[in-house]
Amino acid sequence: MKYVYESYDIDQFIGGVTEYPGLYSAPHSQISSQISQLAEIQKILQQICTVQQYSRHRLLQDVSAINIERTTMMR
């Protein structure tokens, strides 16, 4: 019994197709390029998170410095 998924024969994903040898090599290369693109996106997202954490840290430092100044001025 054959299953069809998005017009591809399901056997090509498990390497079972011998009648159409060119079929399962194309999706494999497509999948590997998508994986490398996802890895690049992950790096960018990590950099953004690092910048946001640093900005938050600096903002908290500034707020606490302002609070210290305000407390000192009120005395």
Backbone as CSV, one residue per row, in Angstrom:
resi,resn,N_x,N_y,N_z,CA_x,CA_y,CA_z,C_x,C_y,C_z
1,MET,0.849,-1.197,0.000,0.000,0.000,0.000,0.885,1.248,0.000
2,LYS,0.539,2.203,-0.861,1.340,3.428,-0.981,0.598,4.595,-0.330
3,TYR,1.338,5.412,0.416,0.776,6.620,0.995,1.352,7.821,0.264
4,VAL,0.525,8.807,-0.018,0.991,10.009,-0.701,0.872,11.173,0.267
5,TYR,1.962,11.902,0.408,1.992,13.072,1.284,2.553,14.249,0.505
6,GLU,1.720,15.277,0.304,2.111,16.461,-0.457,2.720,16.089,-1.801
7,SER,2.062,15.194,-2.506,2.425,14.744,-3.853,3.773,14.026,-3.929
8,TYR,4.391,13.740,-2.793,5.595,12.922,-2.785,5.247,11.529,-2.297
9,ASP,5.888,10.550,-2.845,5.712,9.188,-2.360,6.403,9.073,-1.004
10,ILE,5.696,8.549,-0.011,6.242,8.496,1.351,7.503,7.641,1.417
11,ASP,7.640,6.681,0.490,8.821,5.818,0.503,10.113,6.589,0.268
12,GLN,10.032,7.732,-0.420,11.264,8.460,-0.725,11.899,9.010,0.547
13,PHE,11.114,9.248,1.574,11.669,9.800,2.797,12.361,8.739,3.635
14,ILE,12.012,7.477,3.406,12.698,6.422,4.143,13.660,5.666,3.228
15,GLY,13.878,6.207,2.038,14.860,5.626,1.126,14.391,4.360,0.447
16,GLY,13.070,4.194,0.283,12.575,2.954,-0.284,12.302,2.997,-1.772
17,VAL,12.486,4.142,-2.409,12.134,4.262,-3.826,13.331,3.891,-4.682
18,THR,13.158,2.909,-5.534,14.225,2.558,-6.468,13.824,2.883,-7.895
19,GLU,12.496,2.989,-8.140,12.052,3.308,-9.512,12.379,4.750,-9.866
20,TYR,12.354,5.641,-8.875,12.612,7.064,-9.117,13.788,7.510,-8.260
21,PRO,15.010,7.193,-8.658,16.167,7.486,-7.794,16.416,8.980,-7.598
22,GLY,15.982,9.822,-8.552,16.217,11.255,-8.406,15.267,11.927,-7.447
23,LEU,14.198,11.245,-7.083,13.152,11.891,-6.291,13.585,12.216,-4.872
24,TYR,14.150,11.230,-4.174,14.413,11.484,-2.755,15.731,12.195,-2.506
25,SER,16.528,12.450,-3.546,17.738,13.237,-3.312,17.419,14.727,-3.257
26,ALA,16.430,15.161,-4.043,16.072,16.584,-4.038,15.476,17.037,-2.707
27,PRO,14.480,16.341,-2.157,13.969,16.775,-0.860,15.026,16.723,0.246
28,HIS,15.943,15.753,0.166,16.979,15.656,1.191,17.854,16.909,1.196
29,SER,18.272,17.360,0.016,19.102,18.565,-0.046,18.300,19.788,0.378
30,GLN,17.017,19.783,0.046,16.160,20.897,0.456,16.035,20.936,1.975
31,ILE,15.868,19.768,2.575,15.739,19.693,4.028,17.031,20.143,4.711
32,SER,18.178,19.722,4.188,19.437,20.121,4.824,19.671,21.622,4.698
33,SER,19.263,22.229,3.570,19.423,23.682,3.450,18.469,24.400,4.397
34,GLN,17.278,23.846,4.588,16.346,24.461,5.536,16.870,24.348,6.965
35,ILE,17.525,23.240,7.281,18.097,23.074,8.620,19.201,24.109,8.857
36,SER,20.042,24.339,7.836,21.103,25.332,8.015,20.518,26.738,8.125
37,GLN,19.415,27.012,7.390,18.756,28.312,7.524,18.189,28.480,8.932
38,LEU,17.608,27.418,9.480,17.080,27.484,10.843,18.191,27.725,11.855
39,ALA,19.354,27.133,11.619,20.491,27.344,12.521,20.923,28.813,12.493
40,GLU,20.931,29.422,11.311,21.278,30.842,11.201,20.249,31.702,11.935
41,ILE,18.970,31.375,11.759,17.911,32.126,12.450,18.075,31.996,13.960
42,GLN,18.422,30.801,14.419,18.609,30.581,15.853,19.748,31.435,16.390
43,LYS,20.860,31.538,15.630,21.982,32.382,16.062,21.542,33.833,16.195
44,ILE,20.782,34.318,15.202,20.321,35.709,15.222,19.413,35.948,16.422
45,LEU,18.508,35.013,16.679,17.596,35.159,17.822,18.360,35.158,19.143
46,GLN,19.403,34.338,19.247,20.214,34.328,20.466,20.910,35.665,20.663
47,GLN,21.401,36.262,19.551,22.051,37.568,19.651,21.053,38.630,20.109
48,ILE,19.835,38.574,19.564,18.806,39.538,19.963,18.491,39.393,21.442
49,CYS,18.363,38.150,21.922,18.073,37.915,23.346,19.200,38.441,24.219
50,THR,20.442,38.235,23.795,21.583,38.725,24.560,21.548,40.247,24.662
51,VAL,21.260,40.906,23.543,21.181,42.373,23.541,20.050,42.838,24.447
52,GLN,18.905,42.153,24.385,17.774,42.543,25.235,18.104,42.364,26.713
53,GLN,18.780,41.276,27.057,19.151,41.056,28.457,20.120,42.132,28.930
54,TYR,21.081,42.480,28.059,22.054,43.521,28.415,21.339,44.859,28.591
55,SER,20.409,45.168,27.662,19.671,46.432,27.756,18.852,46.498,29.033
56,ARG,18.214,45.392,29.377,17.413,45.343,30.601,18.311,45.541,31.826
57,HIS,19.461,44.900,31.810,20.409,45.034,32.916,20.840,46.487,33.076
58,ARG,21.186,47.128,31.954,21.605,48.530,31.993,20.473,49.436,32.460
59,LEU,19.252,49.146,31.997,18.100,49.946,32.396,17.869,49.851,33.900
60,LEU,17.989,48.631,34.445,17.816,48.458,35.890,18.906,49.182,36.668
61,GLN,20.131,49.169,36.131,21.225,49.904,36.781,20.921,51.404,36.797
62,ASP,20.449,51.930,35.652,20.132,53.353,35.561,19.005,53.732,36.517
63,VAL,17.968,52.901,36.575,16.837,53.189,37.468,17.287,53.197,38.917
64,SER,18.111,52.213,39.289,18.558,52.177,40.689,19.465,53.377,40.983
65,ALA,20.279,53.800,40.005,21.127,54.984,40.212,20.264,56.234,40.375
66,ILE,19.208,56.343,39.583,18.308,57.499,39.697,17.614,57.493,41.049
67,ASN,17.180,56.309,41.484,16.514,56.207,42.789,17.457,56.611,43.914
68,ILE,18.739,56.205,43.820,19.724,56.583,44.840,19.908,58.096,44.848
69,GLU,20.013,58.702,43.643,20.167,60.153,43.564,18.956,60.864,44.150
70,ARG,17.761,60.382,43.810,16.541,61.020,44.298,16.456,60.922,45.820
71,THR,16.824,59.766,46.353,16.793,59.591,47.812,17.786,60.525,48.478
72,THR,18.975,60.671,47.859,20.002,61.543,48.445,19.560,62.999,48.394
73,MET,18.898,63.400,47.304,18.464,64.792,47.167,17.346,65.126,48.151
74,MET,16.520,64.123,48.484,15.393,64.381,49.376,15.847,64.531,50.821
75,ARG,17.043,64.058,51.141,17.506,64.134,52.531,17.959,65.503,52.908
